[in-house]
Short mmCIF file of N, CA and C in Angstrom, two decimals:
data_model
loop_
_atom_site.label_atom_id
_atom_site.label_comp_id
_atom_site.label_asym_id
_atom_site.label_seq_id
_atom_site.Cartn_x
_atom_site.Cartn_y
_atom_site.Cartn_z
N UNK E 1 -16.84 -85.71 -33.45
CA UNK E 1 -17.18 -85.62 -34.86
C UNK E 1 -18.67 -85.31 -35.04
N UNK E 2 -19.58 -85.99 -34.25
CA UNK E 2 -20.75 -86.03 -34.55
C UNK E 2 -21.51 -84.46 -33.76
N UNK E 3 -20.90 -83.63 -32.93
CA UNK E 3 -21.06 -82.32 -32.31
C UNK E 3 -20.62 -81.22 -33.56
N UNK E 4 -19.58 -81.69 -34.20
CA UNK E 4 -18.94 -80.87 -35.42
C UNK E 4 -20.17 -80.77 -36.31
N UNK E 5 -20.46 -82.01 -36.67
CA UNK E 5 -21.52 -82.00 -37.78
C UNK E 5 -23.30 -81.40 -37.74
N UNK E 6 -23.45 -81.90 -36.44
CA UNK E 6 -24.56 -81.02 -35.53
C UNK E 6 -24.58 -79.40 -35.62
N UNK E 7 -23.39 -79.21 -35.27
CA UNK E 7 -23.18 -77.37 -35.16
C UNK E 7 -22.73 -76.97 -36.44
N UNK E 8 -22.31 -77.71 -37.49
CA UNK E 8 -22.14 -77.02 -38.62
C UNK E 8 -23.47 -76.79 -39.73
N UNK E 9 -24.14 -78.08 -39.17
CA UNK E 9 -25.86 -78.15 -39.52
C UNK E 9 -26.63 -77.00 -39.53
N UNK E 10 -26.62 -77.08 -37.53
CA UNK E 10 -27.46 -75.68 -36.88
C UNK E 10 -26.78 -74.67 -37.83
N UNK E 11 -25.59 -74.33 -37.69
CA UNK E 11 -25.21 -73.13 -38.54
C UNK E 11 -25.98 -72.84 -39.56
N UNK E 12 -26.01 -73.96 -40.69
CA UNK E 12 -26.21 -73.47 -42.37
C UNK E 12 -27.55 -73.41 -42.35
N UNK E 13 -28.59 -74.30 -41.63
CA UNK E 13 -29.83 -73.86 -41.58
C UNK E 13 -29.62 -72.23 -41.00
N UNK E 14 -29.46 -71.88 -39.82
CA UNK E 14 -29.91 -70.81 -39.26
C UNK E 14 -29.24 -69.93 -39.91
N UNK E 15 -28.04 -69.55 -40.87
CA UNK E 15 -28.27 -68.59 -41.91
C UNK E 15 -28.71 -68.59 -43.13
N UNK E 16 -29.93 -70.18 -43.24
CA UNK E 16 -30.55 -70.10 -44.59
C UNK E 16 -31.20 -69.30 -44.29
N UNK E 17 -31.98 -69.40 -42.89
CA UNK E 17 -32.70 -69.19 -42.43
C UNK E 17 -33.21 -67.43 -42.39
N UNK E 18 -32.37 -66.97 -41.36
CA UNK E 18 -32.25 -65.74 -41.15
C UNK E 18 -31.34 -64.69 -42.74
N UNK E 19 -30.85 -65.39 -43.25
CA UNK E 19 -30.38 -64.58 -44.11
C UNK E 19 -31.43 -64.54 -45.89
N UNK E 20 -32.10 -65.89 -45.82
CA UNK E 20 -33.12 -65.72 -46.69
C UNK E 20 -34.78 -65.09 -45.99
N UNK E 21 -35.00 -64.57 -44.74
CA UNK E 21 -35.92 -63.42 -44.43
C UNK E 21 -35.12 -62.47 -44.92
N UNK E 22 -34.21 -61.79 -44.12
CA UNK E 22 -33.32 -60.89 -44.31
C UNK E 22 -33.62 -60.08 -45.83
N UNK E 23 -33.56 -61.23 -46.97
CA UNK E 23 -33.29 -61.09 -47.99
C UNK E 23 -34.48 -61.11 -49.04
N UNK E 24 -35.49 -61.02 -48.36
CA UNK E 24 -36.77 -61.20 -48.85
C UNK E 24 -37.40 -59.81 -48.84
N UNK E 25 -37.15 -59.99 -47.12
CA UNK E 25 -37.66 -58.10 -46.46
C UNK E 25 -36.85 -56.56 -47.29
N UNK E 26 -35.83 -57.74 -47.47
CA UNK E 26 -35.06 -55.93 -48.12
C UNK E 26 -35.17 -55.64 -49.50
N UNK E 27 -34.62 -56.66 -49.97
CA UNK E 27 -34.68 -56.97 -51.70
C UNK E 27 -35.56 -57.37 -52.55
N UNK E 28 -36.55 -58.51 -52.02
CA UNK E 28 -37.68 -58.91 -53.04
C UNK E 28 -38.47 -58.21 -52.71
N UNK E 29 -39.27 -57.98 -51.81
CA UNK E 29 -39.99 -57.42 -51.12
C UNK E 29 -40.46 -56.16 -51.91
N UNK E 30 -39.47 -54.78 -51.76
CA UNK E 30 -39.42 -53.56 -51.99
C UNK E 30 -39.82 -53.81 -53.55
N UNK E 31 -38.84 -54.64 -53.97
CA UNK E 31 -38.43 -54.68 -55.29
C UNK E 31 -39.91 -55.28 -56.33
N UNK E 32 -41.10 -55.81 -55.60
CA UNK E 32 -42.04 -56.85 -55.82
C UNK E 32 -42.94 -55.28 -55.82
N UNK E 33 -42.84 -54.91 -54.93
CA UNK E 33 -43.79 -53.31 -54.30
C UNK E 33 -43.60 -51.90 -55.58
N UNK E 34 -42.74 -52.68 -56.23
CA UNK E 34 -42.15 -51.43 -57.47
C UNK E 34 -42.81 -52.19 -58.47
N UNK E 35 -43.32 -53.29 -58.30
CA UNK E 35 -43.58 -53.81 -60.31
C UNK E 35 -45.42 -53.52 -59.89
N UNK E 36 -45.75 -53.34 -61.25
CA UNK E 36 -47.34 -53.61 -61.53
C UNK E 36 -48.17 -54.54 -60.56
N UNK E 37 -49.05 -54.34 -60.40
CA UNK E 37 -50.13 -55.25 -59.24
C UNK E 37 -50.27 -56.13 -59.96
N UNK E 38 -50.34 -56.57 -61.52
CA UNK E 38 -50.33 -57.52 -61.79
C UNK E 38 -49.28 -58.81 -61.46
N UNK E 39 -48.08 -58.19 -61.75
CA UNK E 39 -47.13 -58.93 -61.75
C UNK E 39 -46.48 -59.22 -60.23
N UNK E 40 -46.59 -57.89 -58.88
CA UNK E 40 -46.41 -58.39 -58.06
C UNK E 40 -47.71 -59.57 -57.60
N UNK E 41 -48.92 -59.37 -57.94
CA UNK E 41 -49.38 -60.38 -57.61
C UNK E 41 -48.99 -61.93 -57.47
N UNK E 42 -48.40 -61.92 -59.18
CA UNK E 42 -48.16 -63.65 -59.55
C UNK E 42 -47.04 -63.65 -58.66
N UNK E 43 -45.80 -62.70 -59.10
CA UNK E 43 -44.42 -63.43 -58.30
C UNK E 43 -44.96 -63.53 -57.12
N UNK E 44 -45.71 -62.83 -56.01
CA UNK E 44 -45.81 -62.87 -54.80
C UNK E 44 -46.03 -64.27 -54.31
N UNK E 45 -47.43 -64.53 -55.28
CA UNK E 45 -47.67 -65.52 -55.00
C UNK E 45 -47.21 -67.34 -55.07
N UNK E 46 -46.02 -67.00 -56.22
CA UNK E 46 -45.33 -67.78 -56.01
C UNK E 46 -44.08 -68.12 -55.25
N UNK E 47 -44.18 -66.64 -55.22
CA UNK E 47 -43.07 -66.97 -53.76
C UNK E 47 -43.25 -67.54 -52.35
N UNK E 48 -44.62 -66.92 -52.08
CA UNK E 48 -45.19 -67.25 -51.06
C UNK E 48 -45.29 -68.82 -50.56
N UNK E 49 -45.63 -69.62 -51.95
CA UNK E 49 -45.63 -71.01 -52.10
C UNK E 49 -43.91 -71.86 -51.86
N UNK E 50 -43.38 -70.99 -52.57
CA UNK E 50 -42.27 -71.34 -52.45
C UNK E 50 -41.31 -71.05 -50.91
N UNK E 51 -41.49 -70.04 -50.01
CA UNK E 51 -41.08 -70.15 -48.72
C UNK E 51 -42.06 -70.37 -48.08
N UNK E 52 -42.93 -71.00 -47.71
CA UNK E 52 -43.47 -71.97 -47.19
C UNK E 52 -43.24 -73.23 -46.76
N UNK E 53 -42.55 -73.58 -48.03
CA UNK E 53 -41.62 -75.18 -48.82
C UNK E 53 -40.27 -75.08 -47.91
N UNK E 54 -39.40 -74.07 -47.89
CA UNK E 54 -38.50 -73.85 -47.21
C UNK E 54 -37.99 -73.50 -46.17
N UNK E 55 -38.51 -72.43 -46.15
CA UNK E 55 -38.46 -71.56 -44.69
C UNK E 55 -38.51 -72.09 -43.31
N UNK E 56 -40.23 -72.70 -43.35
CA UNK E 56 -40.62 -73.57 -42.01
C UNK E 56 -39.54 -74.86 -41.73
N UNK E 57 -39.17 -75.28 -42.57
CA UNK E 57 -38.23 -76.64 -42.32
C UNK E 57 -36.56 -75.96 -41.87
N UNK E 58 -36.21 -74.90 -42.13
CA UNK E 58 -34.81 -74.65 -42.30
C UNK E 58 -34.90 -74.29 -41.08
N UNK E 59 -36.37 -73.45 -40.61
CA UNK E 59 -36.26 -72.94 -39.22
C UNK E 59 -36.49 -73.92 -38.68
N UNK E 60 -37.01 -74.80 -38.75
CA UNK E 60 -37.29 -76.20 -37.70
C UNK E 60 -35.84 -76.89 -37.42
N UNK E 61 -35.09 -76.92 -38.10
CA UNK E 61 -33.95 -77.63 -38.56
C UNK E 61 -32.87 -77.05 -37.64
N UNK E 62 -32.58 -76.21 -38.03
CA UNK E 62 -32.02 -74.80 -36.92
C UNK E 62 -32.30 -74.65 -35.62
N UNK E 63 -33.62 -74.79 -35.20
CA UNK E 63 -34.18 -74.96 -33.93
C UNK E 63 -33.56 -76.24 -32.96
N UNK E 64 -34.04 -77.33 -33.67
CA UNK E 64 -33.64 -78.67 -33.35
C UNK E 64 -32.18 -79.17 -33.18
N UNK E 65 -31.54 -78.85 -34.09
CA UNK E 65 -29.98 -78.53 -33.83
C UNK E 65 -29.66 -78.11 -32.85
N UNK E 66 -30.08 -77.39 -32.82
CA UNK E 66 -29.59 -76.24 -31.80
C UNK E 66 -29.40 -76.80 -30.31
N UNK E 67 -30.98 -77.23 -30.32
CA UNK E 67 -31.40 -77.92 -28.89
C UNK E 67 -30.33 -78.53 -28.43
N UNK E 68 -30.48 -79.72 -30.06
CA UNK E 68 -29.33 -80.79 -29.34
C UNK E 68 -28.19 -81.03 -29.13
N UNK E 69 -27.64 -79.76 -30.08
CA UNK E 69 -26.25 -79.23 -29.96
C UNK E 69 -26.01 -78.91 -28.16
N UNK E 70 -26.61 -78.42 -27.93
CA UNK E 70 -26.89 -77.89 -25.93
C UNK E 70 -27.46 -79.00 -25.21
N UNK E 71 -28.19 -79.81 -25.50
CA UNK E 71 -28.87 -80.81 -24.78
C UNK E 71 -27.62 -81.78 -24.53
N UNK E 72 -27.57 -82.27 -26.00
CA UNK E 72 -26.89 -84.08 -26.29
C UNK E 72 -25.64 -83.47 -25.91
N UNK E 73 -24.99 -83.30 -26.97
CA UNK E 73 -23.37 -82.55 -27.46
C UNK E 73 -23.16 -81.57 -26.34
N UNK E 74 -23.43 -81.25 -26.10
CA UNK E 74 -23.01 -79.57 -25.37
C UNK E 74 -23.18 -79.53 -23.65
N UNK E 75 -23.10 -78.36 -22.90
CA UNK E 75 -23.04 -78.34 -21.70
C UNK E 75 -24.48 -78.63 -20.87
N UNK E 76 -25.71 -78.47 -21.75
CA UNK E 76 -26.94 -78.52 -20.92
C UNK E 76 -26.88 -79.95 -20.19
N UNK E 77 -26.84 -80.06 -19.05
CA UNK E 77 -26.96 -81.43 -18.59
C UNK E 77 -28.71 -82.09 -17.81
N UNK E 78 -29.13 -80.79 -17.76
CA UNK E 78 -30.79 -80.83 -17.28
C UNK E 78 -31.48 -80.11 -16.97
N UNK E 79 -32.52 -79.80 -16.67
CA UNK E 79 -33.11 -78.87 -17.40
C UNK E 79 -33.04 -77.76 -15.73
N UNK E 80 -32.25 -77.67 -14.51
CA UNK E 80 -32.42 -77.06 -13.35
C UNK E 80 -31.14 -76.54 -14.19
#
């Protein structure tokens, strides 16, 4: 039960993860690069604030899972 919940964890982080870059690079991004320098300024910059807040933790989260999904739960038994 507790390997289920681990790997369903790692999962949802690592496509917050990868699918909110993903989704930044293609869509806000471009889309931020088309408005006025004024206005990409502000949104930028609040976005910027705002995945900062998120991003680093979802990837940390994802990372760590992961480990222990392979470490604890999983087949890694040491590190040879």
């Amino acid at each position: 039960m507790a390997t289920a919940i681990v790997e369903g964890l790692h999962m949802l982080f690592a496509i917050f993860w990868f699918g909110g870059t993903m989704w930044a690079n293609f869509v806000l991004g471009p889309a931020i690069a088309r408005s006025s320098p004024a206005a990409a300024g502000e949104v930028g910059a609040q976005v910027g604030v705002q995945v900062l807040r998120v991003i680093p933790p979802a990837a940390g989260l994802a990372i760590l899972l992961g480990f222990l999904r392979g470490a604890v739960w999983g087949p890694v038994t040491s590190l040879n």
